[in-house]
PDB file of C-alpha atoms in Angstrom:
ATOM      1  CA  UNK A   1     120.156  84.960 142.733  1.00  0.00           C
ATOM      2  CA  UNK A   2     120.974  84.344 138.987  1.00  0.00           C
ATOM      3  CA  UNK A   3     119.528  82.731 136.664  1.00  0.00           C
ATOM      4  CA  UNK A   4     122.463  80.200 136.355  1.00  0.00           C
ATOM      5  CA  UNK A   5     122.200  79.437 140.138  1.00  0.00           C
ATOM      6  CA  UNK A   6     118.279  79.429 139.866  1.00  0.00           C
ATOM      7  CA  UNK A   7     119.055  76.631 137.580  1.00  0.00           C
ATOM      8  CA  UNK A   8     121.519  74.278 139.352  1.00  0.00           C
ATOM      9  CA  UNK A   9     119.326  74.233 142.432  1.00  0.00           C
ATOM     10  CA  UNK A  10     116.665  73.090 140.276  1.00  0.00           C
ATOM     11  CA  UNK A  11     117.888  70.268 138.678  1.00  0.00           C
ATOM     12  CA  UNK A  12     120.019  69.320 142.157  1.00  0.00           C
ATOM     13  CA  UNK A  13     116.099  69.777 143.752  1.00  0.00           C
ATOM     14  CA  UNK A  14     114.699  67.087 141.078  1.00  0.00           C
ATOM     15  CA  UNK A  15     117.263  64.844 140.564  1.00  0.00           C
ATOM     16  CA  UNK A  16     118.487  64.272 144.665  1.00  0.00           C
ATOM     17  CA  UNK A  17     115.900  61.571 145.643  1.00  0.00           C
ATOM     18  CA  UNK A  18     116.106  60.124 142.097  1.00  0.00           C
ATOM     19  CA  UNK A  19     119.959  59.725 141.503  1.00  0.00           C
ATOM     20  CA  UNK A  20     120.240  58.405 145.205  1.00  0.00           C
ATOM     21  CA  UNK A  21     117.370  55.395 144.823  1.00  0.00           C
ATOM     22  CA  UNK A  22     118.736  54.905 141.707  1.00  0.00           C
ATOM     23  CA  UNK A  23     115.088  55.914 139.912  1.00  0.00           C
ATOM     24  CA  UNK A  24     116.647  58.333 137.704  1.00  0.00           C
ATOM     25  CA  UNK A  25     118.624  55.435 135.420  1.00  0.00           C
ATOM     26  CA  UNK A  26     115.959  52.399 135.438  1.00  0.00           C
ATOM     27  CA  UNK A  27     113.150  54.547 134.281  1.00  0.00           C
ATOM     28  CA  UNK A  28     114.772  56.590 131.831  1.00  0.00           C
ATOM     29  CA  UNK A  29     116.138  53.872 129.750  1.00  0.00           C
ATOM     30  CA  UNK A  30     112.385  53.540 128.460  1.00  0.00           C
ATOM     31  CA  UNK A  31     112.202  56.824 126.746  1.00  0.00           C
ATOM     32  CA  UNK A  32     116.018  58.337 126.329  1.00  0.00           C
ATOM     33  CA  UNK A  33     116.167  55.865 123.223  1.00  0.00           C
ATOM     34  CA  UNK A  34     118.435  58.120 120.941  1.00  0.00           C
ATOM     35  CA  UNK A  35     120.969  57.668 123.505  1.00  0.00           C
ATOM     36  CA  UNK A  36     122.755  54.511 122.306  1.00  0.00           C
ATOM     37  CA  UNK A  37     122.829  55.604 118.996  1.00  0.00           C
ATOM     38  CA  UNK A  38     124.219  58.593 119.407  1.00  0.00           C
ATOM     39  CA  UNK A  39     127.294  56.769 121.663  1.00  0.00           C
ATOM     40  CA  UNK A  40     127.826  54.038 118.871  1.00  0.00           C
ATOM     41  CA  UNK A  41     128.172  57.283 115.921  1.00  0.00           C
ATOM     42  CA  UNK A  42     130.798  58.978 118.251  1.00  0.00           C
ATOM     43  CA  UNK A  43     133.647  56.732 116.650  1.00  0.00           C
ATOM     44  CA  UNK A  44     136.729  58.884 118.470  1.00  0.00           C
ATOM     45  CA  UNK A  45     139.928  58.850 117.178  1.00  0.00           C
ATOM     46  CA  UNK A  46     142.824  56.776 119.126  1.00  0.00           C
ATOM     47  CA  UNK A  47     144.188  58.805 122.141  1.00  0.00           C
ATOM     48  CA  UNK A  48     140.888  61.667 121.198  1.00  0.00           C
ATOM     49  CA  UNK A  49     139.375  63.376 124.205  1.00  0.00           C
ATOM     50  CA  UNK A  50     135.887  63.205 124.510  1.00  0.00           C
ATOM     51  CA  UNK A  51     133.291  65.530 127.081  1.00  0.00           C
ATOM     52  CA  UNK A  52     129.896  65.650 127.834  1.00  0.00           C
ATOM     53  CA  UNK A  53     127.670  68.285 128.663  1.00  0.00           C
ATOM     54  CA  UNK A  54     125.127  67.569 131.237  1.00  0.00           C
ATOM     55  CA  UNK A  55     127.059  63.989 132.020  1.00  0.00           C
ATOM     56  CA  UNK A  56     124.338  63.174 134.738  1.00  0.00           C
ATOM     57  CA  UNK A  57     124.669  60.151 136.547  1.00  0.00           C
ATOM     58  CA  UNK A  58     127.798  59.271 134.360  1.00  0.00           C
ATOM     59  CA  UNK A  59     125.328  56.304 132.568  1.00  0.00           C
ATOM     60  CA  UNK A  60     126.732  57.892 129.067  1.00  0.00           C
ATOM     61  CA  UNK A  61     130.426  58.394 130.226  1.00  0.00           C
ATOM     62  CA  UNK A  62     130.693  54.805 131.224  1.00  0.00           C
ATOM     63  CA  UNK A  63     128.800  52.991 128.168  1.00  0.00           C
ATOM     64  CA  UNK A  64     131.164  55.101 126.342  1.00  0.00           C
ATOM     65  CA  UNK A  65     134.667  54.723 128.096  1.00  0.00           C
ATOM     66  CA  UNK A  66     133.771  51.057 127.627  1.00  0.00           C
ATOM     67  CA  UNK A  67     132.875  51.471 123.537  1.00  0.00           C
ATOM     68  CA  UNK A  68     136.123  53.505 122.774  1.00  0.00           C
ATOM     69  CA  UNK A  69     138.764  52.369 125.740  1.00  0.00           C
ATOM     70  CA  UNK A  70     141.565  54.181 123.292  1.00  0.00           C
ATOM     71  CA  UNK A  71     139.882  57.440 124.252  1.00  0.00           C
ATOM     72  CA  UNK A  72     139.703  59.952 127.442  1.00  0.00           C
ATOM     73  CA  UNK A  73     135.933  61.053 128.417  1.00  0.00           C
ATOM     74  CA  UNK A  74     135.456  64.576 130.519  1.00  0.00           C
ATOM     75  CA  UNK A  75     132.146  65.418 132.023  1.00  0.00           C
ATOM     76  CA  UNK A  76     130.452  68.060 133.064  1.00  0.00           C
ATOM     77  CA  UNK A  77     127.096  68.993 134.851  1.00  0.00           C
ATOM     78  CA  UNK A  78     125.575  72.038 136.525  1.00  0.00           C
ATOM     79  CA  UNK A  79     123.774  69.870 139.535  1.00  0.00           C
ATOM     80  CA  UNK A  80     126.214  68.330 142.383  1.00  0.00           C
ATOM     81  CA  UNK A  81     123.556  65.367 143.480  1.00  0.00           C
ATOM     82  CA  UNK A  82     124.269  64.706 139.572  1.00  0.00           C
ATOM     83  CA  UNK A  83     128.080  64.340 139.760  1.00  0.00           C
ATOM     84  CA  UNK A  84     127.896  62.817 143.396  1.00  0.00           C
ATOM     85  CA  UNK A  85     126.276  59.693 141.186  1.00  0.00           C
ATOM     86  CA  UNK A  86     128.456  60.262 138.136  1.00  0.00           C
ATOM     87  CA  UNK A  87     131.525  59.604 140.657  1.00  0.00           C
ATOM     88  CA  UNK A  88     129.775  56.770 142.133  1.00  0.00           C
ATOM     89  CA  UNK A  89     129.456  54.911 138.783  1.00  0.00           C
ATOM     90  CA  UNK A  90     132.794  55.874 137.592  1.00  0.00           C
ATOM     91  CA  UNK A  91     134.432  54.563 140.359  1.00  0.00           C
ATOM     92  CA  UNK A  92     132.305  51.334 140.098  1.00  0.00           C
ATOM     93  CA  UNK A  93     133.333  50.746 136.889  1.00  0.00           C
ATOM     94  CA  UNK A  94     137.237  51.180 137.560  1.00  0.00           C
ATOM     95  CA  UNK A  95     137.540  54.027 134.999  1.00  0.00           C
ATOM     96  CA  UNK A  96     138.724  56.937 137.407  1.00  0.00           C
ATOM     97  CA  UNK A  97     142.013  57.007 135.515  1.00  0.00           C
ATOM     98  CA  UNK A  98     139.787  57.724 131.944  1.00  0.00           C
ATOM     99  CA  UNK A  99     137.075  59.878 133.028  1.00  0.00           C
ATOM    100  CA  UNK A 100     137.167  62.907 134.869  1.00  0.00           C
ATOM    101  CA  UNK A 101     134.855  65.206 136.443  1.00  0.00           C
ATOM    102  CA  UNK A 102     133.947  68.740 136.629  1.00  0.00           C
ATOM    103  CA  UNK A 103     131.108  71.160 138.002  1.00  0.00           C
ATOM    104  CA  UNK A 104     130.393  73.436 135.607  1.00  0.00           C
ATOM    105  CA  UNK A 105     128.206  75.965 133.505  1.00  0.00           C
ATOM    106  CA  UNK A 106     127.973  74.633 130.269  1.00  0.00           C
ATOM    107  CA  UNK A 107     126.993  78.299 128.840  1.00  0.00           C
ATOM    108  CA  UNK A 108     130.493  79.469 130.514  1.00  0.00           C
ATOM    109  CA  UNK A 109     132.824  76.351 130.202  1.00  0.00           C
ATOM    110  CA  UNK A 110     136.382  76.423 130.182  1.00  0.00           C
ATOM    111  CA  UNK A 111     138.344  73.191 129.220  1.00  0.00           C
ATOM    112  CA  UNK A 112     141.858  74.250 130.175  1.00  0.00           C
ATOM    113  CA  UNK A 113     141.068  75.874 133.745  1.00  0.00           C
ATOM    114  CA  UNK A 114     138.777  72.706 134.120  1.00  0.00           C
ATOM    115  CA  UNK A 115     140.726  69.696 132.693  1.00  0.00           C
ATOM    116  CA  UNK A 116     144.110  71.279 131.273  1.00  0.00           C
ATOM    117  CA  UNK A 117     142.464  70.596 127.738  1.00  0.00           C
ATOM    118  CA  UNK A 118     142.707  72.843 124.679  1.00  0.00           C
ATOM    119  CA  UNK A 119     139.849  71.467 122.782  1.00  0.00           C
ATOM    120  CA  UNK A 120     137.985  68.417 122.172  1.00  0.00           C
ATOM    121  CA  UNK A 121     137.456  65.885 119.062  1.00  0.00           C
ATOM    122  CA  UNK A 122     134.166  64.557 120.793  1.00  0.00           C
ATOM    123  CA  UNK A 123     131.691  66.683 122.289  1.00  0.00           C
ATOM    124  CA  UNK A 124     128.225  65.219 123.060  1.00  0.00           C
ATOM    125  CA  UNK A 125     124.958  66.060 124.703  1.00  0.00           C
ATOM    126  CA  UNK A 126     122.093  63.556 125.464  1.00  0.00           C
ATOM    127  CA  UNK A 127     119.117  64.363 126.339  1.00  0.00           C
ATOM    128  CA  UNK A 128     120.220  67.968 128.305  1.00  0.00           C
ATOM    129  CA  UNK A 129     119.486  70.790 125.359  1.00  0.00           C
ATOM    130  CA  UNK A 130     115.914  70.439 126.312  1.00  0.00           C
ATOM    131  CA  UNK A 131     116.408  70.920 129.923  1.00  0.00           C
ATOM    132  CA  UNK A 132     119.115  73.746 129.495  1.00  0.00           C
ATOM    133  CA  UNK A 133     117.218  77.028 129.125  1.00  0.00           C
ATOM    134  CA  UNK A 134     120.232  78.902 127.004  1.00  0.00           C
ATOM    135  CA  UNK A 135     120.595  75.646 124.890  1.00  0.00           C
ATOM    136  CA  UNK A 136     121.580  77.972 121.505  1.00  0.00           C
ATOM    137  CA  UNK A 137     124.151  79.106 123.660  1.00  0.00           C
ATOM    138  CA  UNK A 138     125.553  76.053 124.726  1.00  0.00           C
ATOM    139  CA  UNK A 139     125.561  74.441 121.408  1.00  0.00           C
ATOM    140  CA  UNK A 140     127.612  77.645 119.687  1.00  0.00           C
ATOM    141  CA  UNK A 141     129.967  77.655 122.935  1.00  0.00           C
ATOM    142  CA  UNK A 142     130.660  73.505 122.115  1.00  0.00           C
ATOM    143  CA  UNK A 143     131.442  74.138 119.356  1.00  0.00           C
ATOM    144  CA  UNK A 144     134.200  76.793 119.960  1.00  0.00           C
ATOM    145  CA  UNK A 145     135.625  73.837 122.330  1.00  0.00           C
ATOM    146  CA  UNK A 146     136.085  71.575 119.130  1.00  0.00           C
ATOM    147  CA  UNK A 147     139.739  71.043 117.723  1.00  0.00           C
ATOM    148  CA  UNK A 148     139.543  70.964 114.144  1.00  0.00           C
ATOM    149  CA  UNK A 149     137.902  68.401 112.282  1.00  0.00           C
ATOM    150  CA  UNK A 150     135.679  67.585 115.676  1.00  0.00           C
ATOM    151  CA  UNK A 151     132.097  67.100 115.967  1.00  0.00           C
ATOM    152  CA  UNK A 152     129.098  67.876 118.346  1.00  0.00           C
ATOM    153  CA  UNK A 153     126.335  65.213 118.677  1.00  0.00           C
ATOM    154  CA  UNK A 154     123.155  65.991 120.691  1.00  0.00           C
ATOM    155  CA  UNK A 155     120.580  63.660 121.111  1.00  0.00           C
ATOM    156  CA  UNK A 156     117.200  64.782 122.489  1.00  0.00           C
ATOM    157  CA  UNK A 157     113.165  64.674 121.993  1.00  0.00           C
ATOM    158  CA  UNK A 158     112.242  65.352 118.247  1.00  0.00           C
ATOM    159  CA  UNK A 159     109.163  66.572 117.515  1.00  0.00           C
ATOM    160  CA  UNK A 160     107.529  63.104 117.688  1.00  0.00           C
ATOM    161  CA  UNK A 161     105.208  63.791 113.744  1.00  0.00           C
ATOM    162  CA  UNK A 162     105.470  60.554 112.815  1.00  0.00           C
ATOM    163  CA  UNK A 163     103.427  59.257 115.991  1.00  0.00           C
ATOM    164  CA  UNK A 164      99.731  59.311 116.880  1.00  0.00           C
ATOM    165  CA  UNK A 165      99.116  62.593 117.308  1.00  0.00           C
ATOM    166  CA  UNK A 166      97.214  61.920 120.925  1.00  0.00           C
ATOM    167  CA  UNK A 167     100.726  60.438 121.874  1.00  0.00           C
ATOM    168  CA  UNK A 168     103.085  62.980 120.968  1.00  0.00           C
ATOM    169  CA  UNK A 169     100.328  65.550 122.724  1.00  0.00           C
ATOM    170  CA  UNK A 170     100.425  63.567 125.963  1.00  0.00           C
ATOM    171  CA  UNK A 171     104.276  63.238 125.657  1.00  0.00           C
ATOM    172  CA  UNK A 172     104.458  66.799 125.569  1.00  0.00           C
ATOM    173  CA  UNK A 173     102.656  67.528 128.723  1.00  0.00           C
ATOM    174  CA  UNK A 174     104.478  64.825 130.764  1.00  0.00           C
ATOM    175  CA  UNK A 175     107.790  66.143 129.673  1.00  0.00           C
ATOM    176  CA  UNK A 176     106.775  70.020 130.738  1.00  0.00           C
ATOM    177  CA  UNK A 177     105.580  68.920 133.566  1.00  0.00           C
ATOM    178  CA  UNK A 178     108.976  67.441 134.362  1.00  0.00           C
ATOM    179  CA  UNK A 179     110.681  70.904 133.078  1.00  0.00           C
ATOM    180  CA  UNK A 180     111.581  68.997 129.913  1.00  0.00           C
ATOM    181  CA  UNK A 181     110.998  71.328 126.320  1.00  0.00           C
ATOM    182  CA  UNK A 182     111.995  69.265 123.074  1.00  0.00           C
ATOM    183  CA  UNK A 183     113.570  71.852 121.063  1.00  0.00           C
ATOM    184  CA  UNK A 184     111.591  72.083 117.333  1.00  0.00           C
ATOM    185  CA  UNK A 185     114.342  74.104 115.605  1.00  0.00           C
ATOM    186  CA  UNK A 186     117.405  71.794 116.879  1.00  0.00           C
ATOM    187  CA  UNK A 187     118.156  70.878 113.317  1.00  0.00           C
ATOM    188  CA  UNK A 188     118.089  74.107 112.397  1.00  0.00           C
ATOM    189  CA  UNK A 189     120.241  75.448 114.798  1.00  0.00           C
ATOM    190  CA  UNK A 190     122.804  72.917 114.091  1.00  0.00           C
ATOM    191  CA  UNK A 191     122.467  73.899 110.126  1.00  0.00           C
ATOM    192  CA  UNK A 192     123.281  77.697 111.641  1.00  0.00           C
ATOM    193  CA  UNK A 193     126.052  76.840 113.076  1.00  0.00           C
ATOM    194  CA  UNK A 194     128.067  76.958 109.458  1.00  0.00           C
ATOM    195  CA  UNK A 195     129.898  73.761 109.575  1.00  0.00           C
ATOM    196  CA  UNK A 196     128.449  70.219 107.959  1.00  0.00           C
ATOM    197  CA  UNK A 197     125.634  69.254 109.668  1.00  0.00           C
ATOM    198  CA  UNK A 198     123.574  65.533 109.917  1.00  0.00           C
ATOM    199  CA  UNK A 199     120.249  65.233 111.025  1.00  0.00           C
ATOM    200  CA  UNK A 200     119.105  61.365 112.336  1.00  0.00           C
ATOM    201  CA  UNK A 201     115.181  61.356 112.834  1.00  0.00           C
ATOM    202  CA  UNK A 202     114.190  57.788 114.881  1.00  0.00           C
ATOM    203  CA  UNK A 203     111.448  56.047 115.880  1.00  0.00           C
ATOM    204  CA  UNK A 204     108.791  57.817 114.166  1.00  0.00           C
ATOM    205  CA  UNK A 205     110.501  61.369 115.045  1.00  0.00           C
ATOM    206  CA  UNK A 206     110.297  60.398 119.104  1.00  0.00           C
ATOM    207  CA  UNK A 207     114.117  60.747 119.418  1.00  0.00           C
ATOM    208  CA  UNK A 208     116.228  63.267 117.045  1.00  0.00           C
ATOM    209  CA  UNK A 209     120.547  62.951 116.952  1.00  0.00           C
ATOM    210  CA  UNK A 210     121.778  66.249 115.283  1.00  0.00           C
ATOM    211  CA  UNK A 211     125.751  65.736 114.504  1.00  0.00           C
ATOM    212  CA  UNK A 212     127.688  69.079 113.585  1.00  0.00           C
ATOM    213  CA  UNK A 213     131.114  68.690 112.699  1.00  0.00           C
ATOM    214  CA  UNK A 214     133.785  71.174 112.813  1.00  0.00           C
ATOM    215  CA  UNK A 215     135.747  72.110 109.460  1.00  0.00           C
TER     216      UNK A 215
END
């Protein structure tokens, strides 16, 4: 079995019980704070299309649907329990004519055979690089997806110095346990990437938004 395969039976082995009891939303709104921020520095142009990688329950495709109602959203996610929900709360919120679905392999995307788009002024990822073990990968293949003038915002785990340092150890642990790796060198990678690059460090360096944009 590949790797990629390996990988979407993982997350659709973690996520099933939690996106169907609806666990997976109420308790992560404690700890994936960069989230909102990142949706509220997105700022799409009028009639802009918008995807994200590793759209999850759809929480993020929503929230931002409802922000910028000008826009169109795509989605994408490797795990099928995690688009079953995405559907669920797309449909709930009457947006099935703004937001559309795909399964997919973010390492090995393709827009047009997926959506019939060319490229993207929006691309964002919350809270997924850390979970996604070819994440460099991902992040140069996003950006090839970016019309010009777009930009890529990710929003994960920084690498939480600014907090007691028992904390950030214990925070650590819980997250491998839960096959969760903050990535240390995200702002670097971003800086690699060899367009403008903004790096956001919150609450104490708990949550980092890195925002590339495309020249």
């Amino acid at each position: 079995m590949s790797a990629v395969s390996d990988h979407a039976l993982l997350m659709d082995r973690i996520y099933r019980w939690q996106r169907r009891f609806g666990i997976y939303d109420a308790t992560r709104k404690y700890y994936l704070l960069g989230r909102d921020p990142m949706l509220a520095g997105l700022r799409p142009k009028p009639g802009g299309a918008v995807l994200e990688i590793g759209c999850g329950t759809g929480r993020n495709l929503v929230k931002a649907a409802m922000l910028y109602p000008e826009a169109r959203f795509h989605g994408i996610d490797i795990s099928q329990e995690m688009l079953a929900a995405a559907e669920d709360a797309i449909e709930g919120a009457s947006l099935g004519d703004r937001v559309r679905l795909a399964r997919a392999d973010a390492a090995a995307f393709d827009p047009q055979s997926a959506f019939g788009e060319k490229g993207y002024d929006r691309i964002f990822i919350s809270y997924a690089v850390s979970m996604i073990p070819q994440w460099r990968h991902v992040v140069a293949e996003a950006m090839t997806r970016l019309a010009p003038g777009g930009e890529l915002h990710i929003a994960d785990f920084g690498d939480m110095q600014g907090l007691p340092r028992w904390f950030g150890r214990a925070m650590i642990r819980w997250l491998d346990w839960h096959h969760v790796t903050p990535r240390a060198d995200l702002f670097t990678v971003a800086a690699e990437q060899g367009e403008h690059s903004v790096e956001k460090r919150l609450h104490r360096g708990f949550s980092w938004i890195a925002v590339i944009r495309k020249d």
